[in-house]
Amino acid sequence: MYDRILVATDGSKLSKKAVDSAISLAALCGAELIALKVVPRYPQSYFEGSIPLSADDVARVEKQWAEDGQGVVDAVKKAGEAKGVKVKPILAKSDVVSDALIAAAKKHKADIIVMASHGRKGVKRLLLGSETQQVLTHSDIPVLVLR
């Protein structure tokens, strides 16, 4: 059914449920699992008058985010391999999570994208947007959304 499954994770409790489902699906299909964590390119401040970061601070923060992200996808690899699933852990650097997910799915020739929906409603959804919605509306690859 599926040969390559991409699962998006941010390490949150909700995304861990999506990871567990993706591992089970991969085991059932005998598919390879691609575990993706998207990390921002550089720290951004959204407040007027904030103190800009020096180049050294930016590099330090980016390195920390990359290390934390690698830990998240390595945990998926460990969990998958414990269930006999081959897992390829990858990081993508982007400020637009949905674009990075879709690009990674195409690059790695994923047959399906598995991700969680954070279930934001009302003003939070309006202000924060929905990466899941963006992936659903812009992906040519099937998307399995778990709540």
Short mmCIF file of N, CA and C in Angstrom, two decimals:
data_model
loop_
_atom_site.label_atom_id
_atom_site.label_comp_id
_atom_site.label_asym_id
_atom_site.label_seq_id
_atom_site.Cartn_x
_atom_site.Cartn_y
_atom_site.Cartn_z
N MET A 1 0.81 -1.18 0.00
CA MET A 1 0.00 0.00 0.00
C MET A 1 0.86 1.26 0.00
N TYR A 2 1.70 1.42 1.04
CA TYR A 2 2.62 2.56 1.11
C TYR A 2 4.04 2.02 1.22
N ASP A 3 4.95 2.64 0.50
CA ASP A 3 6.36 2.26 0.59
C ASP A 3 7.14 3.22 1.47
N ARG A 4 6.74 4.49 1.45
CA ARG A 4 7.43 5.53 2.21
C ARG A 4 6.41 6.45 2.86
N ILE A 5 6.48 6.56 4.17
CA ILE A 5 5.56 7.38 4.94
C ILE A 5 6.35 8.49 5.61
N LEU A 6 5.91 9.73 5.42
CA LEU A 6 6.55 10.85 6.10
C LEU A 6 5.69 11.24 7.29
N VAL A 7 6.30 11.30 8.46
CA VAL A 7 5.58 11.74 9.66
C VAL A 7 6.22 13.02 10.15
N ALA A 8 5.38 14.02 10.36
CA ALA A 8 5.84 15.31 10.87
C ALA A 8 5.74 15.29 12.38
N THR A 9 6.79 15.74 13.04
CA THR A 9 6.77 15.77 14.49
C THR A 9 7.42 17.04 15.01
N ASP A 10 6.88 17.52 16.12
CA ASP A 10 7.52 18.65 16.80
C ASP A 10 7.90 18.25 18.22
N GLY A 11 7.72 16.98 18.54
CA GLY A 11 8.06 16.48 19.86
C GLY A 11 6.97 16.67 20.90
N SER A 12 5.87 17.30 20.52
CA SER A 12 4.78 17.53 21.46
C SER A 12 4.04 16.22 21.74
N LYS A 13 3.23 16.24 22.80
CA LYS A 13 2.44 15.07 23.17
C LYS A 13 1.51 14.65 22.02
N LEU A 14 0.89 15.63 21.39
CA LEU A 14 -0.03 15.34 20.30
C LEU A 14 0.71 14.75 19.10
N SER A 15 1.86 15.30 18.76
CA SER A 15 2.58 14.77 17.60
C SER A 15 3.15 13.38 17.90
N LYS A 16 3.39 13.08 19.17
CA LYS A 16 3.86 11.73 19.52
C LYS A 16 2.78 10.69 19.22
N LYS A 17 1.51 11.08 19.37
CA LYS A 17 0.42 10.18 19.01
C LYS A 17 0.43 9.93 17.50
N ALA A 18 0.69 10.98 16.73
CA ALA A 18 0.77 10.82 15.27
C ALA A 18 1.96 9.94 14.91
N VAL A 19 3.07 10.10 15.61
CA VAL A 19 4.25 9.27 15.37
C VAL A 19 3.93 7.81 15.66
N ASP A 20 3.27 7.55 16.77
CA ASP A 20 2.90 6.16 17.11
C ASP A 20 2.02 5.55 16.02
N SER A 21 1.06 6.32 15.53
CA SER A 21 0.18 5.83 14.46
C SER A 21 0.96 5.60 13.18
N ALA A 22 1.89 6.50 12.87
CA ALA A 22 2.70 6.35 11.65
C ALA A 22 3.59 5.12 11.74
N ILE A 23 4.16 4.87 12.92
CA ILE A 23 4.99 3.68 13.10
C ILE A 23 4.15 2.43 12.90
N SER A 24 2.95 2.41 13.46
CA SER A 24 2.06 1.25 13.30
C SER A 24 1.68 1.04 11.84
N LEU A 25 1.38 2.13 11.14
CA LEU A 25 1.03 2.05 9.72
C LEU A 25 2.22 1.54 8.91
N ALA A 26 3.41 2.05 9.20
CA ALA A 26 4.60 1.61 8.49
C ALA A 26 4.87 0.13 8.74
N ALA A 27 4.70 -0.31 9.97
CA ALA A 27 4.90 -1.72 10.30
C ALA A 27 3.89 -2.59 9.55
N LEU A 28 2.66 -2.14 9.49
CA LEU A 28 1.60 -2.88 8.81
C LEU A 28 1.88 -3.00 7.31
N CYS A 29 2.39 -1.92 6.71
CA CYS A 29 2.64 -1.89 5.27
C CYS A 29 4.04 -2.35 4.87
N GLY A 30 4.91 -2.52 5.84
CA GLY A 30 6.30 -2.82 5.53
C GLY A 30 6.98 -1.63 4.88
N ALA A 31 6.58 -0.43 5.29
CA ALA A 31 7.09 0.80 4.67
C ALA A 31 8.22 1.40 5.48
N GLU A 32 9.01 2.22 4.79
CA GLU A 32 10.03 3.03 5.45
C GLU A 32 9.35 4.27 6.01
N LEU A 33 9.77 4.69 7.18
CA LEU A 33 9.22 5.88 7.81
C LEU A 33 10.26 7.00 7.77
N ILE A 34 9.82 8.16 7.32
CA ILE A 34 10.68 9.33 7.31
C ILE A 34 10.17 10.25 8.41
N ALA A 35 10.98 10.47 9.44
CA ALA A 35 10.60 11.32 10.56
C ALA A 35 11.16 12.72 10.31
N LEU A 36 10.27 13.70 10.22
CA LEU A 36 10.68 15.07 9.88
C LEU A 36 10.37 16.04 11.00
N LYS A 37 11.36 16.83 11.36
CA LYS A 37 11.19 17.94 12.30
C LYS A 37 11.65 19.19 11.57
N VAL A 38 10.80 20.20 11.55
CA VAL A 38 11.15 21.47 10.91
C VAL A 38 11.59 22.44 12.00
N VAL A 39 12.78 23.00 11.81
CA VAL A 39 13.30 24.00 12.74
C VAL A 39 13.43 25.34 12.02
N PRO A 40 13.20 26.43 12.74
CA PRO A 40 13.31 27.75 12.12
C PRO A 40 14.74 28.04 11.67
N ARG A 41 14.87 28.92 10.69
CA ARG A 41 16.19 29.30 10.20
C ARG A 41 16.95 30.19 11.18
N TYR A 42 16.27 31.08 11.82
CA TYR A 42 16.92 31.99 12.75
C TYR A 42 15.88 32.57 13.70
N PRO A 43 16.33 33.00 14.86
CA PRO A 43 15.36 33.55 15.82
C PRO A 43 14.75 34.83 15.29
N GLN A 44 13.48 34.97 15.49
CA GLN A 44 12.79 36.19 15.09
C GLN A 44 12.11 36.78 16.30
N SER A 45 12.05 38.09 16.33
CA SER A 45 11.33 38.76 17.39
C SER A 45 10.12 39.43 16.76
N TYR A 46 8.99 39.33 17.41
CA TYR A 46 7.77 39.91 16.88
C TYR A 46 7.37 41.17 17.64
N PHE A 47 8.25 41.63 18.50
CA PHE A 47 7.92 42.80 19.31
C PHE A 47 8.71 44.02 18.85
N GLU A 48 8.04 45.13 18.70
CA GLU A 48 8.69 46.39 18.33
C GLU A 48 9.69 46.76 19.42
N GLY A 49 10.83 47.28 19.02
CA GLY A 49 11.82 47.76 19.97
C GLY A 49 12.59 46.68 20.68
N SER A 50 12.54 45.47 20.18
CA SER A 50 13.28 44.39 20.83
C SER A 50 14.77 44.53 20.54
N ILE A 51 15.56 43.85 21.32
CA ILE A 51 17.00 43.91 21.15
C ILE A 51 17.40 42.87 20.11
N PRO A 52 18.05 43.30 19.02
CA PRO A 52 18.47 42.33 18.01
C PRO A 52 19.58 41.43 18.55
N LEU A 53 19.61 40.21 18.07
CA LEU A 53 20.63 39.27 18.50
C LEU A 53 21.89 39.44 17.67
N SER A 54 23.02 39.21 18.31
CA SER A 54 24.29 39.24 17.58
C SER A 54 24.41 37.98 16.73
N ALA A 55 25.33 38.01 15.78
CA ALA A 55 25.54 36.85 14.90
C ALA A 55 25.93 35.61 15.71
N ASP A 56 26.72 35.80 16.76
CA ASP A 56 27.12 34.67 17.61
C ASP A 56 25.91 34.08 18.35
N ASP A 57 25.03 34.96 18.83
CA ASP A 57 23.83 34.49 19.52
C ASP A 57 22.90 33.75 18.57
N VAL A 58 22.76 34.28 17.36
CA VAL A 58 21.93 33.62 16.34
C VAL A 58 22.47 32.22 16.06
N ALA A 59 23.79 32.12 15.88
CA ALA A 59 24.41 30.82 15.59
C ALA A 59 24.21 29.85 16.75
N ARG A 60 24.34 30.36 17.97
CA ARG A 60 24.17 29.51 19.16
C ARG A 60 22.73 29.00 19.24
N VAL A 61 21.76 29.88 19.02
CA VAL A 61 20.36 29.48 19.09
C VAL A 61 20.02 28.50 17.98
N GLU A 62 20.48 28.76 16.76
CA GLU A 62 20.22 27.84 15.65
C GLU A 62 20.82 26.47 15.93
N LYS A 63 22.01 26.45 16.49
CA LYS A 63 22.66 25.17 16.82
C LYS A 63 21.84 24.42 17.86
N GLN A 64 21.35 25.13 18.88
CA GLN A 64 20.54 24.50 19.92
C GLN A 64 19.24 23.94 19.34
N TRP A 65 18.59 24.71 18.48
CA TRP A 65 17.36 24.23 17.85
C TRP A 65 17.63 22.98 17.02
N ALA A 66 18.74 22.97 16.28
CA ALA A 66 19.08 21.81 15.46
C ALA A 66 19.35 20.58 16.33
N GLU A 67 20.07 20.79 17.43
CA GLU A 67 20.35 19.67 18.33
C GLU A 67 19.07 19.13 18.95
N ASP A 68 18.20 20.04 19.39
CA ASP A 68 16.92 19.62 19.97
C ASP A 68 16.07 18.88 18.94
N GLY A 69 16.04 19.41 17.72
CA GLY A 69 15.29 18.78 16.64
C GLY A 69 15.82 17.41 16.30
N GLN A 70 17.14 17.28 16.28
CA GLN A 70 17.75 15.98 15.99
C GLN A 70 17.37 14.98 17.07
N GLY A 71 17.31 15.43 18.31
CA GLY A 71 16.88 14.56 19.40
C GLY A 71 15.46 14.05 19.21
N VAL A 72 14.59 14.93 18.70
CA VAL A 72 13.19 14.55 18.46
C VAL A 72 13.11 13.45 17.40
N VAL A 73 13.78 13.64 16.26
CA VAL A 73 13.69 12.63 15.19
C VAL A 73 14.47 11.37 15.53
N ASP A 74 15.54 11.50 16.32
CA ASP A 74 16.26 10.30 16.76
C ASP A 74 15.39 9.45 17.68
N ALA A 75 14.54 10.10 18.49
CA ALA A 75 13.62 9.36 19.35
C ALA A 75 12.60 8.59 18.52
N VAL A 76 12.16 9.19 17.41
CA VAL A 76 11.23 8.49 16.50
C VAL A 76 11.94 7.28 15.89
N LYS A 77 13.18 7.47 15.50
CA LYS A 77 13.95 6.36 14.92
C LYS A 77 14.06 5.21 15.91
N LYS A 78 14.37 5.52 17.14
CA LYS A 78 14.50 4.49 18.17
C LYS A 78 13.17 3.76 18.39
N ALA A 79 12.08 4.52 18.46
CA ALA A 79 10.76 3.91 18.66
C ALA A 79 10.37 3.04 17.47
N GLY A 80 10.65 3.52 16.27
CA GLY A 80 10.32 2.76 15.07
C GLY A 80 11.11 1.47 14.96
N GLU A 81 12.41 1.59 15.20
CA GLU A 81 13.26 0.40 15.09
C GLU A 81 12.92 -0.64 16.14
N ALA A 82 12.39 -0.20 17.28
CA ALA A 82 11.95 -1.15 18.31
C ALA A 82 10.77 -1.98 17.82
N LYS A 83 10.03 -1.46 16.82
CA LYS A 83 8.90 -2.18 16.24
C LYS A 83 9.23 -2.75 14.87
N GLY A 84 10.52 -2.76 14.51
CA GLY A 84 10.95 -3.35 13.25
C GLY A 84 10.75 -2.46 12.04
N VAL A 85 10.60 -1.16 12.25
CA VAL A 85 10.38 -0.22 11.14
C VAL A 85 11.67 0.55 10.87
N LYS A 86 12.05 0.60 9.60
CA LYS A 86 13.22 1.39 9.22
C LYS A 86 12.80 2.86 9.22
N VAL A 87 13.54 3.69 9.97
CA VAL A 87 13.21 5.11 10.10
C VAL A 87 14.38 5.95 9.65
N LYS A 88 14.08 6.94 8.81
CA LYS A 88 15.08 7.89 8.36
C LYS A 88 14.78 9.23 9.04
N PRO A 89 15.61 9.64 10.02
CA PRO A 89 15.36 10.91 10.70
C PRO A 89 15.93 12.09 9.91
N ILE A 90 15.12 13.11 9.66
CA ILE A 90 15.62 14.28 8.94
C ILE A 90 15.13 15.57 9.58
N LEU A 91 15.96 16.59 9.43
CA LEU A 91 15.62 17.95 9.85
C LEU A 91 15.49 18.81 8.62
N ALA A 92 14.57 19.75 8.67
CA ALA A 92 14.45 20.75 7.61
C ALA A 92 14.47 22.11 8.28
N LYS A 93 15.20 23.04 7.70
CA LYS A 93 15.24 24.40 8.23
C LYS A 93 14.36 25.29 7.37
N SER A 94 13.34 25.84 8.01
CA SER A 94 12.42 26.70 7.28
C SER A 94 11.58 27.48 8.27
N ASP A 95 11.16 28.66 7.87
CA ASP A 95 10.25 29.44 8.68
C ASP A 95 8.79 29.14 8.34
N VAL A 96 8.58 28.39 7.25
CA VAL A 96 7.23 28.01 6.84
C VAL A 96 7.14 26.49 6.90
N VAL A 97 6.57 26.01 7.99
CA VAL A 97 6.53 24.57 8.27
C VAL A 97 5.82 23.81 7.16
N SER A 98 4.69 24.29 6.72
CA SER A 98 3.91 23.56 5.71
C SER A 98 4.69 23.40 4.40
N ASP A 99 5.37 24.45 3.97
CA ASP A 99 6.17 24.36 2.75
C ASP A 99 7.30 23.35 2.90
N ALA A 100 7.94 23.35 4.06
CA ALA A 100 9.04 22.41 4.31
C ALA A 100 8.54 20.97 4.33
N LEU A 101 7.36 20.74 4.91
CA LEU A 101 6.78 19.39 4.94
C LEU A 101 6.49 18.87 3.54
N ILE A 102 5.86 19.71 2.75
CA ILE A 102 5.50 19.30 1.39
C ILE A 102 6.75 19.06 0.55
N ALA A 103 7.73 19.96 0.67
CA ALA A 103 8.99 19.81 -0.08
C ALA A 103 9.72 18.52 0.32
N ALA A 104 9.77 18.23 1.62
CA ALA A 104 10.44 17.01 2.09
C ALA A 104 9.71 15.77 1.61
N ALA A 105 8.39 15.81 1.61
CA ALA A 105 7.61 14.65 1.14
C ALA A 105 7.90 14.38 -0.33
N LYS A 106 7.99 15.43 -1.13
CA LYS A 106 8.31 15.27 -2.55
C LYS A 106 9.74 14.77 -2.74
N LYS A 107 10.67 15.40 -2.03
CA LYS A 107 12.09 15.04 -2.15
C LYS A 107 12.34 13.57 -1.81
N HIS A 108 11.68 13.10 -0.77
CA HIS A 108 11.90 11.73 -0.30
C HIS A 108 10.89 10.75 -0.88
N LYS A 109 10.09 11.24 -1.83
CA LYS A 109 9.12 10.40 -2.55
C LYS A 109 8.17 9.67 -1.60
N ALA A 110 7.63 10.42 -0.64
CA ALA A 110 6.67 9.85 0.31
C ALA A 110 5.34 9.58 -0.39
N ASP A 111 4.71 8.49 0.01
CA ASP A 111 3.41 8.13 -0.53
C ASP A 111 2.28 8.78 0.26
N ILE A 112 2.57 9.15 1.51
CA ILE A 112 1.57 9.76 2.38
C ILE A 112 2.29 10.58 3.46
N ILE A 113 1.64 11.64 3.90
CA ILE A 113 2.13 12.47 5.00
C ILE A 113 1.22 12.22 6.19
N VAL A 114 1.80 11.92 7.34
CA VAL A 114 1.04 11.73 8.56
C VAL A 114 1.40 12.86 9.51
N MET A 115 0.38 13.53 10.03
CA MET A 115 0.63 14.63 10.95
C MET A 115 -0.54 14.81 11.90
N ALA A 116 -0.28 15.54 12.97
CA ALA A 116 -1.31 15.82 13.96
C ALA A 116 -1.94 17.17 13.68
N SER A 117 -3.17 17.30 14.11
CA SER A 117 -3.84 18.59 14.09
C SER A 117 -3.91 19.05 15.53
N HIS A 118 -3.48 20.27 15.77
CA HIS A 118 -3.49 20.76 17.14
C HIS A 118 -4.88 21.20 17.58
N GLY A 119 -5.83 21.24 16.66
CA GLY A 119 -7.21 21.51 17.02
C GLY A 119 -7.48 22.90 17.56
N ARG A 120 -6.72 23.88 17.09
CA ARG A 120 -6.99 25.25 17.54
C ARG A 120 -8.32 25.72 16.97
N LYS A 121 -9.01 26.53 17.75
CA LYS A 121 -10.30 27.06 17.31
C LYS A 121 -10.35 28.56 17.54
N GLY A 122 -11.29 29.18 16.89
CA GLY A 122 -11.56 30.60 17.13
C GLY A 122 -10.39 31.52 16.84
N VAL A 123 -10.13 32.43 17.78
CA VAL A 123 -9.11 33.46 17.60
C VAL A 123 -7.72 32.83 17.51
N LYS A 124 -7.43 31.79 18.29
CA LYS A 124 -6.12 31.16 18.22
C LYS A 124 -5.85 30.64 16.82
N ARG A 125 -6.85 30.04 16.19
CA ARG A 125 -6.66 29.52 14.84
C ARG A 125 -6.42 30.66 13.86
N LEU A 126 -7.18 31.73 14.04
CA LEU A 126 -7.05 32.89 13.17
C LEU A 126 -5.66 33.52 13.30
N LEU A 127 -5.20 33.68 14.53
CA LEU A 127 -3.92 34.33 14.77
C LEU A 127 -2.73 33.43 14.49
N LEU A 128 -2.83 32.17 14.88
CA LEU A 128 -1.70 31.26 14.74
C LEU A 128 -1.72 30.49 13.42
N GLY A 129 -2.87 30.45 12.77
CA GLY A 129 -2.96 29.72 11.52
C GLY A 129 -2.96 28.23 11.76
N SER A 130 -2.97 27.49 10.69
CA SER A 130 -2.96 26.05 10.81
C SER A 130 -2.01 25.47 9.77
N GLU A 131 -0.89 24.96 10.23
CA GLU A 131 0.06 24.32 9.32
C GLU A 131 -0.58 23.10 8.68
N THR A 132 -1.39 22.39 9.46
CA THR A 132 -2.08 21.21 8.93
C THR A 132 -3.00 21.61 7.77
N GLN A 133 -3.73 22.68 7.95
CA GLN A 133 -4.63 23.16 6.89
C GLN A 133 -3.84 23.52 5.64
N GLN A 134 -2.70 24.16 5.83
CA GLN A 134 -1.87 24.54 4.68
C GLN A 134 -1.36 23.30 3.93
N VAL A 135 -0.94 22.29 4.68
CA VAL A 135 -0.47 21.06 4.04
C VAL A 135 -1.63 20.39 3.30
N LEU A 136 -2.79 20.33 3.94
CA LEU A 136 -3.96 19.71 3.31
C LEU A 136 -4.33 20.39 2.00
N THR A 137 -4.27 21.71 1.96
CA THR A 137 -4.72 22.43 0.78
C THR A 137 -3.66 22.54 -0.31
N HIS A 138 -2.39 22.35 0.02
CA HIS A 138 -1.34 22.55 -0.97
C HIS A 138 -0.58 21.29 -1.38
N SER A 139 -0.80 20.19 -0.69
CA SER A 139 -0.06 18.97 -0.99
C SER A 139 -0.73 18.16 -2.09
N ASP A 140 0.08 17.63 -2.98
CA ASP A 140 -0.40 16.69 -4.00
C ASP A 140 -0.37 15.27 -3.47
N ILE A 141 0.30 15.10 -2.34
CA ILE A 141 0.48 13.79 -1.70
C ILE A 141 -0.64 13.63 -0.67
N PRO A 142 -1.24 12.45 -0.54
CA PRO A 142 -2.28 12.25 0.47
C PRO A 142 -1.77 12.58 1.88
N VAL A 143 -2.66 13.11 2.70
CA VAL A 143 -2.33 13.52 4.06
C VAL A 143 -3.28 12.83 5.03
N LEU A 144 -2.72 12.19 6.04
CA LEU A 144 -3.50 11.58 7.11
C LEU A 144 -3.34 12.47 8.34
N VAL A 145 -4.45 13.06 8.78
CA VAL A 145 -4.42 13.98 9.92
C VAL A 145 -5.02 13.27 11.13
N LEU A 146 -4.27 13.30 12.23
CA LEU A 146 -4.71 12.67 13.47
C LEU A 146 -4.94 13.74 14.53
N ARG A 147 -6.00 13.58 15.28
CA ARG A 147 -6.34 14.55 16.34
C ARG A 147 -6.06 13.95 17.68
#
